[in-house]
CSV table of C-alpha atoms and ligand atoms in Angstrom, one decimal:
chain,number,residue,atom,x,y,z
B,1,UNK,CA,-37.3,143.7,127.2
B,2,UNK,CA,-35.6,140.9,129.0
B,3,UNK,CA,-31.9,141.2,129.0
B,4,UNK,CA,-30.0,138.3,127.6
B,5,UNK,CA,-28.6,136.1,130.3
B,6,UNK,CA,-24.9,135.9,130.3
B,7,UNK,CA,-23.5,132.6,129.8
B,8,UNK,CA,-21.3,132.6,132.9
B,9,UNK,CA,-24.6,131.9,134.4
B,10,UNK,CA,-24.4,128.4,133.3
B,11,UNK,CA,-20.9,127.5,134.5
B,12,UNK,CA,-21.9,125.2,137.3
B,13,UNK,CA,-18.8,123.4,138.9
B,14,UNK,CA,-19.0,120.2,141.0
B,15,UNK,CA,-19.0,121.8,144.5
B,16,UNK,CA,-16.0,119.5,145.5
B,17,UNK,CA,-13.7,121.3,143.0
B,18,UNK,CA,-15.2,124.8,143.4
B,19,UNK,CA,-12.9,126.9,145.3
B,20,UNK,CA,-9.8,124.7,144.7
B,21,UNK,CA,-6.9,126.3,142.7
B,22,UNK,CA,-4.3,124.6,140.4
B,23,UNK,CA,-1.7,122.5,142.3
B,24,UNK,CA,0.6,124.8,144.1
B,25,UNK,CA,4.0,123.2,142.7
B,26,UNK,CA,2.8,123.6,139.1
B,27,UNK,CA,1.6,127.1,139.8
B,28,UNK,CA,5.1,128.1,141.2
B,29,UNK,CA,6.7,126.6,138.3
B,30,UNK,CA,4.5,128.5,135.7
B,31,UNK,CA,5.1,131.6,137.8
B,32,UNK,CA,9.0,131.3,137.8
B,33,UNK,CA,9.0,130.7,134.2
B,34,UNK,CA,7.1,133.8,133.4
B,35,UNK,CA,9.5,135.9,135.4
B,36,UNK,CA,12.2,134.4,133.7
B,37,UNK,CA,10.7,135.3,130.5
B,38,UNK,CA,10.7,138.9,131.8
B,39,UNK,CA,14.6,138.7,132.2
B,40,UNK,CA,14.6,138.3,135.8
B,41,UNK,CA,17.1,135.9,137.5
B,42,UNK,CA,14.8,133.2,139.2
B,43,UNK,CA,16.2,130.4,141.6
B,44,UNK,CA,13.5,127.7,141.0
B,45,UNK,CA,13.4,126.0,144.2
B,46,UNK,CA,9.7,125.6,144.1
B,47,UNK,CA,9.0,122.8,142.0
B,48,UNK,CA,10.1,119.3,143.1
B,49,UNK,CA,11.4,118.0,140.1
B,50,UNK,CA,14.8,115.9,139.8
B,51,UNK,CA,17.4,117.8,138.1
B,52,UNK,CA,19.3,114.6,136.7
B,53,UNK,CA,18.6,113.0,133.5
B,54,UNK,CA,16.8,109.7,132.8
B,55,UNK,CA,19.6,106.9,133.0
B,56,UNK,CA,20.7,106.2,129.5
B,57,UNK,CA,20.0,102.6,129.6
B,58,UNK,CA,16.2,103.6,130.2
B,59,UNK,CA,16.4,106.1,127.4
B,60,UNK,CA,17.6,103.7,125.1
B,61,UNK,CA,14.9,101.4,126.0
B,62,UNK,CA,12.3,103.9,125.3
B,63,UNK,CA,13.7,104.6,121.9
B,64,UNK,CA,13.7,100.8,121.2
B,65,UNK,CA,10.0,100.8,122.1
B,66,UNK,CA,8.8,103.8,120.1
B,67,UNK,CA,6.8,101.6,118.0
B,68,UNK,CA,4.8,100.2,120.7
B,69,UNK,CA,1.1,101.5,119.9
B,70,UNK,CA,-1.4,99.1,121.4
B,71,UNK,CA,-3.5,99.7,124.5
B,72,UNK,CA,-2.0,97.7,127.2
B,73,UNK,CA,-4.0,95.8,130.1
B,74,UNK,CA,-5.4,98.4,132.5
B,75,UNK,CA,-3.4,97.0,135.6
B,76,UNK,CA,-0.3,97.1,133.4
B,77,UNK,CA,2.1,95.1,131.0
B,78,UNK,CA,2.8,91.7,132.6
B,79,UNK,CA,6.5,91.8,132.2
B,80,UNK,CA,6.8,95.2,133.9
B,81,UNK,CA,4.5,94.0,136.7
B,82,UNK,CA,7.0,90.8,137.1
B,83,UNK,CA,9.9,93.2,136.9
B,84,UNK,CA,8.5,95.1,139.6
B,85,UNK,CA,7.8,92.2,141.8
B,86,UNK,CA,11.5,90.8,141.4
B,87,UNK,CA,12.6,94.6,142.2
B,88,UNK,CA,10.5,94.7,145.3
B,89,UNK,CA,12.2,91.5,146.5
B,90,UNK,CA,15.6,92.5,145.4
B,91,UNK,CA,15.8,95.9,147.0
B,92,UNK,CA,13.5,95.4,150.1
B,93,UNK,CA,13.0,91.7,150.6
B,94,UNK,CA,9.4,92.1,149.8
B,95,UNK,CA,7.7,89.1,148.7
B,96,UNK,CA,4.8,89.9,146.1
B,97,UNK,CA,3.7,88.6,142.8
B,98,UNK,CA,3.2,90.3,139.4
B,99,UNK,CA,-0.6,90.1,140.1
B,100,UNK,CA,-0.1,92.4,143.2
B,101,UNK,CA,1.2,95.3,141.1
B,102,UNK,CA,-0.6,97.8,139.4
B,103,UNK,CA,0.6,100.5,137.0
B,104,UNK,CA,-0.9,103.9,136.5
B,105,UNK,CA,-0.1,107.3,134.7
B,106,UNK,CA,1.9,108.7,137.8
B,107,UNK,CA,1.5,107.6,141.4
B,108,UNK,CA,-0.6,110.8,141.9
B,109,UNK,CA,-3.4,109.2,139.6
B,110,UNK,CA,-3.1,106.0,141.6
B,111,UNK,CA,-3.6,107.7,145.0
B,112,UNK,CA,-6.4,109.6,143.5
B,113,UNK,CA,-8.3,106.6,142.3
B,114,UNK,CA,-7.7,104.7,145.5
B,115,UNK,CA,-9.3,107.7,147.4
B,116,UNK,CA,-12.1,107.7,144.9
B,117,UNK,CA,-13.1,103.9,145.3
B,118,UNK,CA,-12.2,103.3,149.0
B,119,UNK,CA,-14.8,104.6,151.3
B,120,UNK,CA,-13.3,105.9,154.4
B,121,UNK,CA,-11.5,109.1,155.8
B,122,UNK,CA,-8.0,110.1,155.0
B,123,UNK,CA,-5.4,110.7,157.7
B,124,UNK,CA,-2.3,112.5,156.9
B,125,UNK,CA,0.4,114.4,159.0
B,126,UNK,CA,0.7,118.0,158.6
B,127,UNK,CA,3.0,118.9,156.7
B,128,UNK,CA,2.3,116.7,153.9
B,129,UNK,CA,2.8,116.6,150.2
B,130,UNK,CA,0.3,119.3,148.5
B,131,UNK,CA,-2.0,116.8,146.5
B,132,UNK,CA,-3.3,114.5,149.2
B,133,UNK,CA,-5.8,116.7,150.7
B,134,UNK,CA,-7.2,118.3,147.5
B,135,UNK,CA,-7.6,114.7,146.0
B,136,UNK,CA,-9.7,113.7,149.3
B,137,UNK,CA,-11.8,116.8,148.7
B,138,UNK,CA,-12.5,116.2,145.0
B,139,UNK,CA,-13.5,112.6,146.0
B,140,UNK,CA,-15.8,113.9,148.8
B,141,UNK,CA,-13.7,112.4,151.5
B,142,UNK,CA,-13.2,113.8,154.9
B,143,UNK,CA,-9.5,114.6,156.0
B,144,UNK,CA,-8.0,114.6,159.4
B,145,UNK,CA,-4.8,116.3,159.6
B,146,UNK,CA,-2.5,115.0,162.5
B,147,UNK,CA,-0.4,117.7,163.9
B,148,UNK,CA,3.4,117.1,164.3
B,149,UNK,CA,6.1,119.0,165.8
B,150,UNK,CA,9.5,120.3,164.7
B,151,UNK,CA,11.4,118.7,167.5
B,152,UNK,CA,10.1,115.1,166.0
B,153,UNK,CA,11.3,116.4,162.6
B,154,UNK,CA,7.4,117.0,161.5
B,155,UNK,CA,6.9,113.3,161.5
B,156,UNK,CA,3.7,111.2,162.4
B,157,UNK,CA,3.8,109.9,166.0
B,158,UNK,CA,2.2,106.4,166.6
B,159,UNK,CA,0.7,107.8,169.9
B,160,UNK,CA,-1.1,110.6,168.1
B,161,UNK,CA,-2.3,108.3,165.6
B,162,UNK,CA,-3.7,106.1,168.2
B,163,UNK,CA,-5.4,108.9,169.9
B,164,UNK,CA,-7.2,109.8,166.7
B,165,UNK,CA,-8.4,106.2,166.0
B,166,UNK,CA,-9.4,105.4,169.5
B,167,UNK,CA,-12.4,107.2,169.5
B,168,UNK,CA,-14.0,105.4,166.7
B,169,UNK,CA,-12.0,102.2,166.4
B,170,UNK,CA,-13.9,100.9,163.4
B,171,UNK,CA,-14.1,103.6,161.2
B,172,UNK,CA,-12.5,102.8,157.7
B,173,UNK,CA,-9.4,104.9,157.3
B,174,UNK,CA,-6.7,105.3,155.0
B,175,UNK,CA,-3.3,106.9,156.2
B,176,UNK,CA,-0.6,108.2,153.9
B,177,UNK,CA,2.8,108.0,155.1
B,178,UNK,CA,5.3,109.4,152.9
B,179,UNK,CA,9.1,109.0,153.4
B,180,UNK,CA,11.4,110.3,152.7
B,181,UNK,CA,9.4,113.0,153.0
B,182,UNK,CA,8.0,115.8,150.7
B,183,UNK,CA,8.2,118.6,152.0
B,184,UNK,CA,10.7,118.0,155.0
B,185,UNK,CA,13.4,115.7,153.7
B,186,UNK,CA,13.2,113.6,156.7
B,187,UNK,CA,12.5,109.9,157.1
B,188,UNK,CA,11.5,107.4,159.7
B,189,UNK,CA,13.7,105.0,161.5
B,190,UNK,CA,13.0,101.2,161.7
B,191,UNK,CA,11.8,101.4,165.3
B,192,UNK,CA,9.2,104.4,164.4
B,193,UNK,CA,8.0,102.3,161.2
B,194,UNK,CA,7.3,99.2,163.7
B,195,UNK,CA,5.3,101.2,166.2
B,196,UNK,CA,3.2,102.9,163.2
B,197,UNK,CA,2.6,99.3,161.8
B,198,UNK,CA,1.6,98.2,165.4
B,199,UNK,CA,-1.1,101.1,165.5
B,200,UNK,CA,-2.3,100.5,161.9
B,201,UNK,CA,-2.9,96.8,162.5
B,202,UNK,CA,-4.8,97.5,165.7
B,203,UNK,CA,-7.2,99.8,163.9
B,204,UNK,CA,-7.1,97.8,160.5
B,205,UNK,CA,-5.9,100.8,158.7
B,206,UNK,CA,-5.2,100.8,155.1
B,207,UNK,CA,-1.8,102.2,154.7
B,208,UNK,CA,-0.6,104.1,151.6
B,209,UNK,CA,3.3,103.9,152.0
B,210,UNK,CA,4.4,106.8,149.5
B,211,UNK,CA,8.0,105.7,148.8
B,212,UNK,CA,8.4,107.8,145.7
B,213,UNK,CA,11.6,109.2,147.1
B,214,UNK,CA,12.7,105.8,148.7
B,215,UNK,CA,15.5,105.1,146.3
B,216,UNK,CA,17.0,108.6,146.9
B,217,UNK,CA,17.2,108.1,150.6
B,218,UNK,CA,20.6,109.6,150.9
B,219,UNK,CA,21.9,106.6,152.8
B,220,UNK,CA,20.6,104.1,150.2
B,221,UNK,CA,19.1,102.1,153.0
B,222,UNK,CA,15.3,103.0,152.8
B,223,UNK,CA,13.1,100.4,154.6
B,224,UNK,CA,9.5,100.0,153.6
B,225,UNK,CA,7.0,99.8,156.3
B,226,UNK,CA,5.4,97.0,154.5
B,227,UNK,CA,7.8,94.7,156.1
B,228,UNK,CA,6.0,95.2,159.5
B,229,UNK,CA,2.5,95.4,158.4
B,230,UNK,CA,2.3,93.6,155.0
B,231,UNK,CA,-1.3,92.6,155.0
B,232,UNK,CA,-2.4,96.4,155.0
B,233,UNK,CA,0.4,98.3,153.3
B,234,UNK,CA,0.2,99.4,149.8
B,235,UNK,CA,3.5,100.6,148.4
B,236,UNK,CA,3.2,103.7,146.2
B,237,UNK,CA,6.2,104.6,144.1
B,238,UNK,CA,7.3,105.1,140.5
B,239,UNK,CA,9.9,106.5,138.0
B,240,UNK,CA,9.4,110.2,138.8
B,241,UNK,CA,11.9,111.0,141.3
B,242,UNK,CA,14.7,108.3,141.5
B,243,UNK,CA,14.9,108.2,137.6
B,244,UNK,CA,14.4,111.8,136.9
B,245,UNK,CA,11.3,110.8,134.9
B,246,UNK,CA,8.3,113.0,136.1
B,247,UNK,CA,7.2,113.7,132.7
B,248,UNK,CA,7.1,110.1,131.6
B,249,UNK,CA,4.3,109.6,134.0
B,250,UNK,CA,4.6,106.0,135.4
B,251,UNK,CA,3.5,105.2,138.8
B,252,UNK,CA,3.2,101.9,140.5
B,253,UNK,CA,1.2,100.4,143.5
B,254,UNK,CA,2.3,97.2,145.3
B,255,UNK,CA,-0.7,95.7,147.0
B,256,UNK,CA,-1.0,92.9,149.5
B,257,UNK,CA,-2.8,90.0,148.3
B,258,UNK,CA,-5.7,90.5,150.6
B,259,UNK,CA,-6.5,93.9,149.1
B,260,UNK,CA,-7.2,92.5,145.6
B,261,UNK,CA,-10.8,93.8,145.8
B,262,UNK,CA,-9.4,97.4,146.2
B,263,UNK,CA,-7.1,96.8,143.2
B,264,UNK,CA,-9.9,95.6,141.3
B,265,UNK,CA,-12.1,98.5,142.1
B,266,UNK,CA,-9.4,100.9,141.2
B,267,UNK,CA,-8.8,98.8,137.7
B,268,UNK,CA,-12.5,99.5,136.9
B,269,UNK,CA,-12.3,103.3,137.4
B,270,UNK,CA,-8.8,103.1,135.3
B,271,UNK,CA,-10.5,101.5,132.5
B,272,UNK,CA,-13.3,104.0,132.3
B,273,UNK,CA,-11.0,106.8,132.6
B,274,UNK,CA,-7.3,106.5,131.4
B,275,UNK,CA,-7.7,103.0,130.0
B,276,UNK,CA,-3.9,102.2,130.5
B,277,UNK,CA,-0.6,103.8,130.9
B,278,UNK,CA,1.5,104.8,127.8
B,279,UNK,CA,2.9,101.7,126.1
B,280,UNK,CA,6.3,102.7,125.1
B,281,UNK,CA,6.9,104.1,128.6
B,282,UNK,CA,5.8,101.0,130.1
B,283,UNK,CA,8.0,98.7,127.8
B,284,UNK,CA,11.0,101.3,128.6
B,285,UNK,CA,10.2,101.0,132.3
B,286,UNK,CA,11.0,97.1,132.3
B,287,UNK,CA,14.6,98.1,132.1
B,288,UNK,CA,14.2,100.6,135.1
B,289,UNK,CA,13.1,97.7,137.3
B,290,UNK,CA,15.6,95.2,136.2
B,291,UNK,CA,18.9,94.7,137.8
B,292,UNK,CA,21.6,96.9,136.0
B,293,UNK,CA,24.8,97.9,137.2
B,294,UNK,CA,24.4,101.3,135.5
B,295,UNK,CA,21.4,101.9,137.4
B,296,UNK,CA,23.2,101.2,140.7
B,297,UNK,CA,25.9,103.6,139.6
B,298,UNK,CA,23.6,106.3,138.6
B,299,UNK,CA,21.8,106.0,142.0
B,300,UNK,CA,25.0,106.1,143.8
B,301,UNK,CA,26.3,109.2,142.5
B,302,UNK,CA,22.8,111.0,142.5
B,303,UNK,CA,22.6,110.2,146.3
B,304,UNK,CA,26.0,111.5,146.9
B,305,UNK,CA,25.3,114.7,145.2
B,306,UNK,CA,22.0,115.2,147.1
B,307,UNK,CA,23.3,114.3,150.5
B,308,UNK,CA,26.3,116.6,149.8
B,309,UNK,CA,24.3,119.7,148.6
B,310,UNK,CA,21.5,119.0,151.0
B,311,UNK,CA,23.9,119.2,154.0
B,312,UNK,CA,25.8,122.1,152.7
B,313,UNK,CA,22.5,124.1,152.3
B,314,UNK,CA,21.3,122.9,155.7
B,315,UNK,CA,24.5,123.8,157.4
B,316,UNK,CA,24.8,127.3,156.1
B,317,UNK,CA,20.9,128.0,156.7
B,318,UNK,CA,21.2,126.7,160.3
B,319,UNK,CA,24.2,129.1,161.0
B,320,UNK,CA,21.5,131.8,160.0
B,321,UNK,CA,19.1,130.6,162.8
B,322,UNK,CA,16.8,128.8,160.3
B,323,UNK,CA,15.8,125.5,161.7
B,324,UNK,CA,14.9,122.5,159.6
B,325,UNK,CA,15.2,118.8,159.8
B,326,UNK,CA,18.6,117.4,158.8
B,327,UNK,CA,18.1,116.1,155.1
B,328,UNK,CA,17.8,112.5,154.9
B,329,UNK,CA,16.6,111.8,151.6
B,330,UNK,CA,15.0,113.2,148.5
B,331,UNK,CA,15.8,117.0,147.8
B,332,UNK,CA,13.7,119.1,150.1
B,333,UNK,CA,14.4,121.3,153.2
B,334,UNK,CA,11.5,122.5,155.3
B,335,UNK,CA,12.9,126.0,156.7
B,336,UNK,CA,11.5,127.5,159.8
B,337,UNK,CA,12.1,131.5,159.8
B,338,UNK,CA,10.5,131.8,163.3
B,339,UNK,CA,13.7,133.4,164.6
B,340,UNK,CA,12.9,136.4,162.1
B,341,UNK,CA,9.1,136.7,163.1
B,342,UNK,CA,9.7,140.2,164.7
B,343,UNK,CA,11.8,141.6,161.9
B,344,UNK,CA,9.4,140.1,159.3
B,345,UNK,CA,6.4,141.6,161.0
B,346,UNK,CA,7.8,145.2,160.7
B,347,UNK,CA,7.9,144.7,157.0
B,348,UNK,CA,4.4,143.5,157.3
B,349,UNK,CA,5.0,139.8,156.8
B,350,UNK,CA,2.8,137.7,158.8
B,351,UNK,CA,2.1,134.5,157.1
B,352,UNK,CA,4.4,132.0,155.2
B,353,UNK,CA,2.7,133.0,151.8
B,354,UNK,CA,3.4,136.7,152.2
B,355,UNK,CA,7.0,135.8,153.2
B,356,UNK,CA,7.6,133.5,150.1
B,357,UNK,CA,6.0,136.4,147.8
B,358,UNK,CA,8.4,138.8,149.2
B,359,UNK,CA,11.3,136.6,148.8
B,360,UNK,CA,10.5,135.9,145.4
B,361,UNK,CA,10.2,139.6,144.8
B,362,UNK,CA,13.2,140.8,146.3
B,363,UNK,CA,15.6,138.1,145.5
B,364,UNK,CA,14.2,136.0,143.0
B,365,UNK,CA,14.1,132.7,145.1
B,366,UNK,CA,11.1,130.7,144.5
B,367,UNK,CA,10.0,128.5,147.3
B,368,UNK,CA,6.7,127.3,148.6
B,369,UNK,CA,4.9,128.5,151.6
B,370,UNK,CA,4.3,125.9,154.5
B,371,UNK,CA,0.6,126.7,154.2
B,372,UNK,CA,0.6,124.8,150.9
B,373,UNK,CA,1.5,121.7,152.9
B,374,UNK,CA,-1.1,122.1,155.4
B,375,UNK,CA,0.7,124.1,158.1
B,376,UNK,CA,-1.0,127.1,159.9
B,377,UNK,CA,-0.8,130.2,157.5
B,378,UNK,CA,1.0,132.2,160.3
B,379,UNK,CA,3.7,129.7,160.9
B,380,UNK,CA,6.9,130.9,158.9
B,381,UNK,CA,7.7,127.7,157.1
B,382,UNK,CA,8.4,127.0,153.6
B,383,UNK,CA,9.9,124.2,151.6
B,384,UNK,CA,12.9,124.5,149.3
B,385,UNK,CA,13.8,122.2,146.7
B,386,UNK,CA,17.5,121.9,146.0
B,387,UNK,CA,17.3,121.2,142.5
B,388,UNK,CA,18.2,124.2,140.5
B,389,UNK,CA,21.5,122.9,138.8
B,390,UNK,CA,22.4,121.2,135.8
B,391,UNK,CA,21.8,117.8,136.8
B,392,UNK,CA,23.4,116.3,133.6
B,393,UNK,CA,26.7,118.0,134.0
B,394,UNK,CA,26.8,117.6,137.9
B,395,UNK,CA,26.4,113.9,137.6
B,396,UNK,CA,28.9,113.4,134.9
B,397,UNK,CA,31.5,115.3,137.0
B,398,UNK,CA,30.7,113.3,140.0
B,399,UNK,CA,31.0,110.2,138.0
B,400,UNK,CA,34.4,111.1,136.4
B,401,UNK,CA,36.4,113.9,138.0
B,402,UNK,CA,35.1,113.2,141.5
B,403,UNK,CA,34.5,109.5,141.1
B,404,UNK,CA,36.9,108.4,143.8
B,405,UNK,CA,37.2,112.0,145.6
B,406,UNK,CA,34.7,112.8,148.3
B,407,UNK,CA,32.4,115.6,147.1
B,408,UNK,CA,33.1,118.7,148.9
B,409,UNK,CA,32.4,122.7,148.9
B,410,UNK,CA,34.6,123.2,146.1
B,411,UNK,CA,32.6,120.8,144.0
B,412,UNK,CA,29.4,122.5,145.0
B,413,UNK,CA,30.6,126.0,144.2
B,414,UNK,CA,32.2,124.8,140.9
B,415,UNK,CA,29.3,122.8,139.6
B,416,UNK,CA,26.1,124.0,141.6
B,417,UNK,CA,27.0,127.8,141.5
B,418,UNK,CA,23.1,128.8,141.2
B,419,UNK,CA,22.3,127.0,144.5
B,420,UNK,CA,25.2,128.6,146.2
B,421,UNK,CA,24.1,132.0,144.7
B,422,UNK,CA,20.6,131.6,145.8
B,423,UNK,CA,22.0,130.7,149.3
B,424,UNK,CA,24.1,133.9,149.6
B,425,UNK,CA,21.2,135.9,148.3
B,426,UNK,CA,18.8,134.4,151.1
B,427,UNK,CA,21.7,135.4,153.8
B,428,UNK,CA,21.9,138.7,152.5
B,429,UNK,CA,18.1,139.1,152.6
B,430,UNK,CA,18.1,137.9,156.0
B,431,UNK,CA,20.9,140.3,157.2
B,432,UNK,CA,18.8,143.2,155.6
B,433,UNK,CA,15.5,142.6,157.2
E,1,PLP,C1,5.3,112.8,147.8
E,1,PLP,C2,4.9,112.4,146.6
E,1,PLP,N1,3.9,111.6,146.2
E,1,PLP,C3,3.6,111.4,145.0
E,1,PLP,C4,4.0,112.3,144.0
E,1,PLP,C5,3.6,112.0,142.6
E,1,PLP,O1,4.6,111.6,141.7
E,1,PLP,P1,4.3,110.9,140.4
E,1,PLP,O2,2.8,111.1,140.1
E,1,PLP,O3,4.9,111.7,139.4
E,1,PLP,O4,4.4,109.5,140.4
E,1,PLP,C6,4.9,113.2,144.3
E,1,PLP,C7,5.2,114.4,143.2
E,1,PLP,O5,5.7,115.4,143.4
E,1,PLP,C8,5.5,113.4,145.6
E,1,PLP,O6,6.2,114.4,145.8
């Protein structure tokens, strides 16, 4: 008698998806929460989520728009697209019209559908944000990783990009440039942006300039490469990082007019998949992109806190022979434990993954291994997100008690205690290796 076949036989997964695992940043968050449930103290430095609340004025706008219930246009609500085009001019001096803007449920989704509809290879520096490469794989695109060096703060060099493009100059290509960078916290100075723009122009590259952390450049002086390569740059941004609204799911793309064909193709896919971005969120986002002193004040204090905490953490870790680029924007440090290689090896730790697992087990500190960002597994790097503090309280203290006093170590010790504890734990762990 023939045996009944198990139903698992029929689980056939698209080969582009087979073998992929859930996004690393989301997994580390789930893992941290499980440990917390078991009563273990976990320092959640894995997930890159803003600790700050959504500015009150934007929350109020959402409350006022709770009744908005209609499906909205695929490319986005016109008044919102208008507000974003004005915002681009006000903040960056970039001229564009409402038609050049596309709204999506997070910039992640927009980057994905661009990879799906554009036929070409993806070029990204290593290290890069965790999702670019898996998205390319799902879309069936080839990924070329461009090596970078720590001496150069892990940034894409125009010369290396040129070498890659030279061998096949007409190949269609998308380059994603993300700055301030996740995972490194570094950014590109004007001169470097100009050189990268020259190479991009030479090879007709489509550049996605992922500026999701632009407004939280610690100096407040973020510059878009769209200024130097306007005809080929798509600016990717949204509310997730600067407005602390990751869960609201609103992302924005600003296209040059001559890439309207690409925007239209993306809109077709959007119309057949997510339809349009949540209506109340889009109405509320109009306020976020308008000129309001409350928002400028919020950003001023968010940047102060991030700058002070980032530098403090970097200095203490550098004193322990951990190297990293100095933090310039966003809320990440990309740590290199090379100095401890031999000591780690005696504990059987040979990869960044093993290092992060052991660190979590022995100290409760959750960080992500460099290998999640495209680095070689045996390189002992990891990304630390300095976000485990009560952003609402800290922002309030910075705005009131410390409004006219520089933020200092005392402020951090008093109000970002958990970050300081994590640092001390890490230092002790290193001392005892
Ligand atoms: C570099 C980078 N780009 C894009 C995104 C996606 O942001 P969202 O989809 O929330 O707009 C993130 C989120 O972590 C990010 O770090």
